[in-house]
Amino acid sequence: MLAKISSGKSVFGVLAYNKIKVEDNQADVLYSQKMFNPPDGKFSIHDCMDSFYPYLAMNNRTEKIVFHASLNPDPKDKLSDEQLSEIAQSYMEKLGYGNQPYIVFKHTDIDRTHAHIVSLRIDEIGKKINDSYEVARSMKICKELEQEFNLVPLKKGQRESDTPTKKIDYKAGDIKHQMGNIAKSVMSHFYFQSFGEYRTILEQFNITVEEVKGEYKSKPYQGLIYSVIDDKGDKIGVPVKSSKFGKSVGYDAMQKHFEHSKSAIEKNRVRENLRPIIAKAMKGANNINDFKSLLKEKNIGTIFRKNEQGRIYGVTFIDYQNQAILNGSRLGKEFSANQFQHLFNDSPVKEERLEKEVNYKPQQEKLSSPSLNLSGITDAASSLFSLFDIEPQSENYEDVAFAKEKEYEEKQRQWKAKRRKPGRQI
């Protein structure tokens, strides 16, 4: 089981994220402790905020008051609601949150059923819950729970992974958290040697990144800004500075990753392995779609960049087996964009090859790439091929959520002016 923990400032925001899932029938309330239970049994942000308010009122110094964790059992673990609830309760008890108010949601928005837990990092007297070595303690607890509940243990190297299973979902909200997780996952699991290659792999998740350089008070600065994009590549919402996600996805970390990737690609002989495979596909393909299909069979993704006139000016290969991204020019002149322009756009249409010559039957391929089940590859890598099948977003859901939060804050101000009505039970 994999546990992912995050902190935040907005209690409303994390509750709104889970409420959207509930309203979309992608989540249910599984369990709650020290929370007001509405008479109709329906999840209510207002009731949750009422439950948290006595704790929030006592807070003096803690800035990031929100505790938000997700518990992710292996898909092979077929757990009942009662079992998942017991696991969540045991996890909170062992981590030191056993006496806190919290609510547990069961999420079914992806293939792997998992739980989200929302609580506070301050107790009833305003003291912060001990979070020292929290990640290490969480990992140890997960191992204990795997044994107690006979769960499938995680493979070595997966415990610190935070891998998304699909591209960013703007409608789901919590955009910054989604962006941060995806960027960290890409930085952790893929090799790339240039800013362009990094941006290319991020764009498969509907995220783009820009370099910013300048001078402030006579001192030069460099940084990265991340943005959500739609399927056409147009930006959506407000860009976010890398500092909001942490140093691991900042400019300096990216530069260090380039050097690390260069060594790893050379050590694993990625270029030497790719060249004959791509050359064979070039020889056996009648057109671009055939070419992509041939490489897809070898677990290699292909991304062509074209100008408005349809001319190919760039090509990038994603080797999912070795988790490496390389521009065609890195493989040699014979794999550059100009070569593919000449092969597929400038040359006369090739004569149809007999099936026996290439031992392959071309299939119609969408612009998206189908999901693969590759052993030894992270969820992020194996799912990139299936990222392109969501509907275009017609509303700015982030703005809607912001407006709702402001409306709620106004109601809270009015409510605080009155005395709490007696007789309400927890």
Coordinates of C-alpha atoms in Angstrom, one line a residue:
M1 CA 0.0 0.0 0.0
L2 CA 1.2 3.5 -0.9
A3 CA 0.4 6.5 1.3
K4 CA 0.7 10.0 0.0
I5 CA 0.5 12.9 2.5
S6 CA 0.2 16.6 1.8
S7 CA -0.3 19.8 3.8
G8 CA -2.3 22.9 2.9
K9 CA -3.7 26.1 4.1
S10 CA -7.3 25.8 2.8
V11 CA -9.6 23.4 4.6
F12 CA -12.4 24.5 2.2
G13 CA -10.3 23.7 -0.9
V14 CA -9.6 20.1 0.1
L15 CA -13.2 19.5 1.1
A16 CA -14.4 21.0 -2.1
Y17 CA -12.1 18.7 -4.1
N18 CA -13.7 15.7 -2.4
K19 CA -17.2 17.1 -2.7
I20 CA -16.8 17.3 -6.5
K21 CA -15.9 13.6 -6.5
V22 CA -18.9 12.8 -4.4
E23 CA -21.3 14.8 -6.6
D24 CA -19.8 13.1 -9.7
N25 CA -20.4 9.6 -8.1
Q26 CA -16.7 9.0 -8.0
A27 CA -16.4 9.0 -4.2
D28 CA -18.4 8.2 -1.1
V29 CA -18.0 9.0 2.6
L30 CA -16.7 5.9 4.2
Y31 CA -16.1 6.9 7.8
S32 CA -15.9 10.0 10.0
Q33 CA -14.7 10.7 13.5
K34 CA -15.7 13.7 15.7
M35 CA -17.6 15.2 12.8
F36 CA -21.2 16.5 12.7
N37 CA -23.4 14.0 11.0
P38 CA -26.2 15.7 9.0
P39 CA -29.7 14.3 9.5
D40 CA -30.1 13.4 5.8
G41 CA -26.7 11.6 5.8
K42 CA -25.4 13.7 2.9
F43 CA -21.9 15.0 2.8
S44 CA -21.8 18.8 3.6
I45 CA -18.8 21.1 3.5
H46 CA -20.7 23.4 6.0
D47 CA -21.0 20.6 8.6
C48 CA -17.3 19.7 8.1
M49 CA -16.3 23.2 8.7
D50 CA -18.5 23.4 11.8
S51 CA -16.7 20.3 13.1
F52 CA -13.3 21.8 12.4
Y53 CA -14.0 25.3 13.6
P54 CA -13.3 24.8 17.4
Y55 CA -9.8 23.5 16.4
L56 CA -9.2 26.3 13.9
A57 CA -10.2 28.9 16.4
M58 CA -7.4 27.8 18.8
N59 CA -4.7 27.9 16.1
N60 CA -2.1 30.6 16.6
R61 CA 1.0 29.8 14.7
T62 CA 0.5 26.8 12.4
E63 CA 0.3 28.0 8.8
K64 CA -0.4 24.8 6.9
I65 CA -3.2 23.4 9.0
V66 CA -4.7 20.8 6.6
F67 CA -3.7 17.1 6.7
H68 CA -4.7 15.3 3.5
A69 CA -3.6 11.8 2.9
S70 CA -4.5 9.1 0.3
L71 CA -4.1 5.4 1.0
N72 CA -3.6 3.4 -2.2
P73 CA -3.8 -0.4 -1.9
D74 CA -2.6 -2.5 -4.8
P75 CA -5.3 -3.1 -7.4
K76 CA -5.1 -6.8 -6.6
D77 CA -6.3 -6.1 -3.1
K78 CA -10.1 -6.5 -3.2
L79 CA -11.2 -4.7 -0.1
S80 CA -14.7 -4.2 1.3
D81 CA -15.8 -0.8 2.5
E82 CA -15.4 -2.1 6.1
Q83 CA -11.8 -3.2 5.5
L84 CA -10.8 0.0 3.8
S85 CA -12.3 2.0 6.7
E86 CA -10.5 -0.1 9.2
I87 CA -7.2 0.4 7.4
A88 CA -7.8 4.2 7.3
Q89 CA -8.6 4.3 11.0
S90 CA -5.6 2.2 12.0
Y91 CA -3.3 4.4 9.8
M92 CA -4.5 7.6 11.5
E93 CA -4.1 6.0 15.0
K94 CA -0.6 4.8 14.3
L95 CA 0.4 8.2 12.7
G96 CA -0.8 10.1 15.8
Y97 CA -4.1 11.5 14.5
G98 CA -6.3 9.0 16.4
N99 CA -8.0 11.7 18.5
Q100 CA -8.4 14.2 15.7
P101 CA -11.6 15.0 13.8
Y102 CA -11.3 13.5 10.3
I103 CA -13.4 12.2 7.4
V104 CA -12.5 9.3 5.1
F105 CA -13.6 9.1 1.5
K106 CA -13.5 6.1 -0.8
H107 CA -12.5 7.2 -4.3
T108 CA -13.3 5.2 -7.4
D109 CA -12.3 7.8 -10.1
I110 CA -9.5 5.6 -11.3
D111 CA -9.0 1.8 -11.7
R112 CA -7.5 1.5 -8.3
T113 CA -9.9 2.1 -5.4
H114 CA -8.3 4.2 -2.8
A115 CA -9.1 6.3 0.3
H116 CA -8.7 10.0 1.0
I117 CA -8.5 11.3 4.5
V118 CA -9.0 14.9 5.5
S119 CA -8.1 16.2 9.0
L120 CA -6.3 19.0 10.8
R121 CA -2.7 19.3 12.0
I122 CA -3.6 21.0 15.2
D123 CA -5.3 19.6 18.2
E124 CA -8.1 21.0 20.4
I125 CA -5.8 23.3 22.3
G126 CA -4.1 24.6 19.1
K127 CA -1.0 22.5 19.4
K128 CA 0.5 21.1 16.2
I129 CA 0.4 17.4 15.8
N130 CA 3.9 16.0 15.7
D131 CA 5.0 15.6 12.1
S132 CA 8.7 14.8 12.6
Y133 CA 9.9 12.1 10.2
E134 CA 6.3 11.8 9.0
V135 CA 7.1 10.2 5.6
A136 CA 9.4 7.6 7.2
R137 CA 6.8 6.8 9.8
S138 CA 4.1 6.6 7.2
M139 CA 6.1 4.1 5.2
K140 CA 6.7 2.0 8.3
I141 CA 3.0 2.0 9.1
C142 CA 2.1 1.0 5.5
K143 CA 4.4 -2.1 5.9
E144 CA 2.7 -2.9 9.2
L145 CA -0.8 -2.6 7.6
E146 CA 0.3 -4.8 4.7
Q147 CA 1.0 -7.6 7.1
E148 CA -2.0 -7.0 9.4
F149 CA -4.5 -6.9 6.5
N150 CA -2.7 -9.3 4.2
L151 CA -2.2 -6.7 1.5
V152 CA 0.0 -7.0 -1.6
P153 CA 3.3 -5.4 -0.6
L154 CA 4.8 -2.6 -2.7
K155 CA 7.7 -3.4 -4.9
K156 CA 11.1 -2.1 -4.0
G157 CA 11.5 1.6 -5.0
Q158 CA 7.8 2.3 -5.2
R159 CA 7.3 3.6 -1.6
E160 CA 8.2 7.2 -2.3
S161 CA 6.5 7.3 -5.7
D162 CA 3.7 9.7 -6.3
T163 CA 2.7 8.7 -9.8
P164 CA -0.5 10.1 -11.5
T165 CA -2.5 7.6 -13.5
K166 CA -3.9 10.1 -16.1
K167 CA -3.5 13.6 -17.4
I168 CA -4.5 16.5 -15.4
D169 CA -8.3 16.9 -14.9
Y170 CA -9.2 20.6 -14.7
K171 CA -12.8 19.9 -13.7
A172 CA -11.7 17.9 -10.6
G173 CA -10.2 20.9 -9.0
D174 CA -7.1 20.9 -6.7
I175 CA -5.2 21.9 -9.8
K176 CA -2.0 22.9 -8.1
H177 CA -1.8 19.6 -6.2
Q178 CA -2.3 17.7 -9.5
M179 CA 0.3 19.7 -11.3
G180 CA 2.9 19.3 -8.5
N181 CA 2.4 15.5 -8.3
I182 CA 2.8 15.1 -12.1
A183 CA 5.9 17.3 -12.3
K184 CA 7.5 15.4 -9.4
S185 CA 6.7 12.1 -11.0
V186 CA 8.1 13.0 -14.4
M187 CA 11.3 14.4 -12.7
S188 CA 11.6 11.2 -10.7
H189 CA 10.9 8.6 -13.3
F190 CA 12.1 9.9 -16.7
Y191 CA 15.4 10.7 -18.2
F192 CA 15.7 13.9 -20.4
Q193 CA 18.6 16.1 -21.3
S194 CA 17.0 19.4 -22.3
F195 CA 14.3 21.8 -21.4
G196 CA 12.4 20.9 -24.6
E197 CA 12.4 17.2 -23.8
Y198 CA 11.2 17.9 -20.3
R199 CA 8.4 20.1 -21.7
T200 CA 7.4 17.4 -24.2
I201 CA 6.9 14.7 -21.6
L202 CA 4.9 17.1 -19.4
E203 CA 2.6 18.0 -22.3
Q204 CA 1.5 14.4 -22.4
F205 CA -0.2 15.2 -19.1
N206 CA -1.6 18.5 -20.3
I207 CA 1.0 20.6 -18.5
T208 CA 3.5 22.9 -20.0
V209 CA 6.5 24.7 -18.4
E210 CA 8.4 27.9 -19.2
E211 CA 11.8 29.2 -18.3
V212 CA 11.9 32.7 -16.7
K213 CA 15.1 34.7 -16.5
G214 CA 15.7 38.2 -15.3
E215 CA 17.4 40.5 -12.7
Y216 CA 16.1 41.7 -9.4
K217 CA 18.0 44.2 -7.3
S218 CA 21.1 43.7 -9.5
K219 CA 21.0 39.9 -9.0
P220 CA 20.1 37.5 -11.8
Y221 CA 17.4 34.9 -11.3
Q222 CA 16.2 31.9 -13.2
G223 CA 13.1 29.8 -12.6
L224 CA 10.3 27.7 -14.0
I225 CA 6.6 28.4 -14.3
Y226 CA 4.1 25.6 -14.8
S227 CA 0.7 25.9 -16.6
V228 CA -2.2 23.7 -17.4
I229 CA -3.0 23.3 -21.1
D230 CA -6.0 21.9 -23.0
D231 CA -5.8 19.3 -25.8
K232 CA -5.0 22.0 -28.3
G233 CA -2.1 23.3 -26.3
D234 CA -3.8 26.5 -25.1
K235 CA -3.1 27.5 -21.5
I236 CA -5.9 27.3 -18.9
G237 CA -6.1 29.1 -15.6
V238 CA -3.3 30.8 -13.7
P239 CA 0.4 29.7 -14.1
V240 CA 2.2 28.5 -10.9
K241 CA 5.8 29.1 -9.9
S242 CA 7.9 26.0 -9.3
S243 CA 8.6 27.2 -5.8
K244 CA 5.0 26.4 -4.9
F245 CA 5.8 22.7 -5.6
G246 CA 9.2 22.6 -3.9
K247 CA 12.8 22.6 -5.0
S248 CA 12.6 19.1 -6.5
V249 CA 10.9 20.5 -9.7
G250 CA 12.7 23.9 -9.8
Y251 CA 15.2 25.3 -12.2
D252 CA 18.3 24.0 -10.3
A253 CA 16.9 20.5 -9.9
M254 CA 16.1 20.4 -13.6
Q255 CA 19.7 21.4 -14.6
K256 CA 21.1 18.6 -12.3
H257 CA 18.6 16.2 -13.8
F258 CA 20.0 16.9 -17.3
E259 CA 23.4 15.7 -16.2
H260 CA 22.1 12.7 -14.3
S261 CA 20.0 11.7 -17.4
K262 CA 23.0 12.1 -19.7
S263 CA 25.0 9.6 -17.6
A264 CA 22.0 7.2 -17.3
I265 CA 21.2 7.2 -21.0
E266 CA 24.9 6.5 -21.8
K267 CA 25.1 3.7 -19.2
N268 CA 21.9 2.0 -20.4
R269 CA 22.9 2.4 -24.1
V270 CA 19.5 3.9 -24.9
R271 CA 20.6 5.5 -28.1
E272 CA 22.3 2.3 -29.4
N273 CA 19.1 0.3 -28.6
L274 CA 16.7 2.8 -30.2
R275 CA 18.5 3.4 -33.5
P276 CA 18.0 0.0 -35.2
I277 CA 14.4 -0.2 -34.0
I278 CA 13.5 3.2 -35.4
A279 CA 15.5 2.6 -38.6
K280 CA 13.5 -0.6 -39.2
A281 CA 10.2 1.2 -38.6
M282 CA 11.2 3.9 -41.1
K283 CA 11.9 1.3 -43.7
G284 CA 8.7 -0.6 -43.1
A285 CA 6.2 2.3 -42.8
N286 CA 4.0 3.7 -45.6
N287 CA 3.1 6.8 -43.7
I288 CA 3.4 8.5 -40.3
N289 CA 0.6 6.5 -38.8
D290 CA 2.2 3.2 -39.8
F291 CA 5.5 4.5 -38.4
K292 CA 3.9 5.3 -35.0
S293 CA 2.2 2.0 -34.9
L294 CA 5.3 0.1 -35.6
L295 CA 7.2 1.9 -32.8
K296 CA 4.2 1.6 -30.4
E297 CA 4.6 -2.2 -30.6
K298 CA 8.1 -1.7 -29.3
N299 CA 6.8 0.5 -26.4
I300 CA 8.2 3.6 -28.0
G301 CA 6.0 6.8 -28.3
T302 CA 6.6 9.2 -31.2
I303 CA 5.7 12.9 -31.2
F304 CA 6.0 15.0 -34.4
R305 CA 5.8 18.8 -34.3
K306 CA 4.6 20.5 -37.5
N307 CA 4.2 24.1 -38.5
E308 CA 1.0 25.6 -40.0
Q309 CA 2.0 24.4 -43.4
G310 CA 2.3 20.8 -42.2
R311 CA 6.0 20.7 -42.4
I312 CA 7.8 18.5 -39.8
Y313 CA 10.2 20.6 -37.8
G314 CA 10.7 18.4 -34.7
V315 CA 10.4 14.8 -33.6
T316 CA 10.8 13.3 -30.1
F317 CA 10.9 9.6 -29.1
I318 CA 9.7 8.4 -25.7
D319 CA 11.3 5.0 -24.8
Y320 CA 9.0 3.7 -22.1
Q321 CA 11.1 0.6 -21.5
N322 CA 14.1 2.7 -20.4
Q323 CA 11.9 5.7 -19.4
A324 CA 13.9 8.1 -21.6
I325 CA 12.9 11.0 -23.8
L326 CA 15.2 11.9 -26.8
N327 CA 14.8 14.3 -29.6
G328 CA 15.5 12.7 -33.0
S329 CA 18.7 14.7 -33.6
R330 CA 20.3 13.0 -30.5
L331 CA 20.1 9.7 -32.3
G332 CA 21.9 11.0 -35.4
K333 CA 21.3 13.0 -38.6
E334 CA 19.3 10.1 -40.1
F335 CA 16.7 10.5 -37.4
S336 CA 16.3 14.3 -37.5
A337 CA 13.1 16.1 -38.3
N338 CA 14.4 16.9 -41.9
Q339 CA 14.7 13.2 -42.6
F340 CA 11.2 12.5 -41.6
Q341 CA 9.9 15.5 -43.6
H342 CA 11.6 14.1 -46.6
L343 CA 10.5 10.5 -45.9
F344 CA 6.8 11.2 -45.2
N345 CA 6.0 14.6 -46.7
D346 CA 8.4 15.3 -49.6
S347 CA 8.7 11.9 -51.1
P348 CA 6.1 10.4 -53.4
V349 CA 3.6 8.0 -51.6
K350 CA 5.4 4.7 -51.2
E351 CA 4.0 1.6 -52.9
E352 CA 2.0 -0.5 -50.5
R353 CA 4.2 -3.2 -49.1
L354 CA 3.1 -6.8 -49.0
E355 CA 2.2 -7.9 -45.5
K356 CA 4.8 -10.6 -45.6
E357 CA 7.6 -8.1 -46.3
V358 CA 7.2 -6.3 -43.0
N359 CA 5.3 -9.0 -41.1
Y360 CA 2.9 -6.4 -39.8
K361 CA -0.6 -5.3 -40.5
P362 CA -1.0 -1.6 -40.1
Q363 CA -3.8 -0.4 -37.9
Q364 CA -5.6 2.9 -37.7
E365 CA -4.1 4.9 -34.9
K366 CA -5.7 7.8 -33.0
L367 CA -3.6 10.8 -32.1
S368 CA -3.6 9.3 -28.6
S369 CA -1.6 6.3 -27.6
P370 CA -3.2 3.3 -26.0
S371 CA -2.2 2.2 -22.5
L372 CA 0.5 -0.4 -22.1
N373 CA 1.1 -3.0 -19.4
L374 CA 4.9 -2.9 -19.1
S375 CA 6.7 -4.8 -16.3
G376 CA 9.1 -2.6 -14.3
I377 CA 7.6 0.7 -15.5
T378 CA 5.8 3.1 -13.2
D379 CA 2.2 4.0 -13.5
A380 CA 3.2 7.3 -14.9
A381 CA 5.0 5.8 -17.8
S382 CA 2.6 3.0 -18.6
S383 CA -0.4 5.3 -18.5
L384 CA 0.9 8.1 -20.7
F385 CA -0.4 6.3 -23.8
S386 CA -4.0 6.6 -22.5
L387 CA -4.0 10.2 -21.5
F388 CA -5.9 11.9 -24.3
D389 CA -9.5 10.8 -23.8
I390 CA -11.2 13.5 -21.7
E391 CA -13.8 16.0 -22.9
P392 CA -12.8 19.6 -23.4
Q393 CA -13.6 21.8 -20.5
S394 CA -16.2 24.4 -21.1
E395 CA -16.2 26.1 -17.7
N396 CA -13.4 27.5 -15.6
Y397 CA -14.0 25.3 -12.6
E398 CA -11.2 26.9 -10.6
D399 CA -13.0 30.3 -10.8
V400 CA -16.3 28.6 -9.7
A401 CA -14.6 27.0 -6.7
F402 CA -13.0 30.3 -5.7
A403 CA -16.4 32.1 -5.9
K404 CA -18.0 29.4 -3.8
E405 CA -15.2 29.6 -1.2
K406 CA -15.7 33.4 -0.9
E407 CA -19.4 32.9 -0.6
Y408 CA -18.9 30.4 2.2
E409 CA -16.4 32.7 4.0
E410 CA -18.9 35.4 4.1
K411 CA -21.5 33.1 5.6
Q412 CA -18.9 32.0 8.1
R413 CA -18.3 35.6 9.2
Q414 CA -22.0 36.1 9.7
W415 CA -22.2 32.8 11.6
K416 CA -19.3 33.6 13.9
A417 CA -21.1 36.8 15.0
K418 CA -23.8 34.6 16.6
R419 CA -23.4 32.3 19.5
R420 CA -23.3 28.6 18.6
K421 CA -26.7 27.0 19.1
P422 CA -26.7 24.6 22.1
G423 CA -27.8 21.0 21.8
R424 CA -25.9 20.0 18.7
Q425 CA -24.1 16.7 19.2
I426 CA -21.0 15.2 17.6

